[in-house]
Amino acid sequence: MRDDTTMTAWHEWQESPWGRLRYTLAETNLAKHLDGLDDGPLRILDLGGGDGADTVRLAERGHHVTIVDNAPEMLAAATRRAVGADVTERVTLIEADVTELPHDIADGRYDLVLCHNLLQYLDDTAAALARAVTALRPGGVLSVMAVNRHATPLNIAVRQADPTAALAALDTDRTRTVTFDTTMTLHTAEELGEILDRLGCPVTGHYGIRTICDYITDDERKHDPAFFADLERLELALTGRHPYMHTARLFQLIGRKHPG
Ligand SMILES: C[S@@+](CC[C@H](N)C(=O)[O-])C[C@H]1O[C@@H](n2cnc3c(N)ncnc32)[C@H](O)[C@@H]1O
């Protein structure tokens, strides 16, 4: 259940410069991996798709997207977003827990499955990724975004200027979210990559989402359109570059399920 305050905080985050960067970077990275899938509209599953920010961008490109999310308020917001973009006929909303996917969703029919900023709220990462891969057709593409454990100590040291707290954060995979006021799990690209390998969906792309933005302490500056345009250009240049992706606030992994 998301109350009005949480939904307002979520929308404010999405509209913030750092929220907008997250969606632009993810969409740009994903586009590099869709060649070779069907030429026509793709069948896409957006697990924990929330209020449809990724979904509606994909539906606007002609694809058919199904969101599974267990928060009715998020799905109501997704409906409003789809109506606003005039893509309701290409968007399906299913209120369900991703740990208990309906059989017709888990049946290996999707060309692309998104699992963006969901894993941090689930208890069993490997089981969640296994369900995502099972929903993919052979040769299908998986996009996973998660909060980067490597970035947390750096972020605390730079943003809070608190070396002691940063030191403590080195060896924990738990933190609290501000927006949803809950505890969440931090991951690394290395550990998720190993799981995806075991699931027969090896990583074909590794990107950092916000490699620089979160280490700039002057948030006011990020609202200046000229500064933001420069920052966005820099983030787009760094998202796939070593070593920057390893300390980005979030990471995005693209996997490709074995063809048969
Ligand atoms: C941080 S939001 C991300 C939404 C969207 N993927 C995005 O990146 O814009 C996390 C979403 O996961 C959903 N969620 C969390 N646990 C879930 C579960 N067990 N089953 C289904 N949805 C879940 C929440 O309701 C929320 O909409």
Coordinates of C-alpha atoms in Angstrom, one line a residue, residues 59 63-64 82 86-92:
A59 CA 4.7 1.3 -25.7
H63 CA 5.7 -2.5 -28.3
H64 CA 3.1 -4.4 -26.2
A82 CA -0.7 5.3 -20.4
D86 CA -2.5 7.5 -25.7
V87 CA -1.0 3.9 -25.5
T88 CA -3.6 2.1 -23.4
E89 CA -4.2 -0.5 -26.1
R90 CA -0.6 -1.6 -25.9
V91 CA -0.3 -1.6 -22.0
T92 CA -1.7 -4.4 -19.8

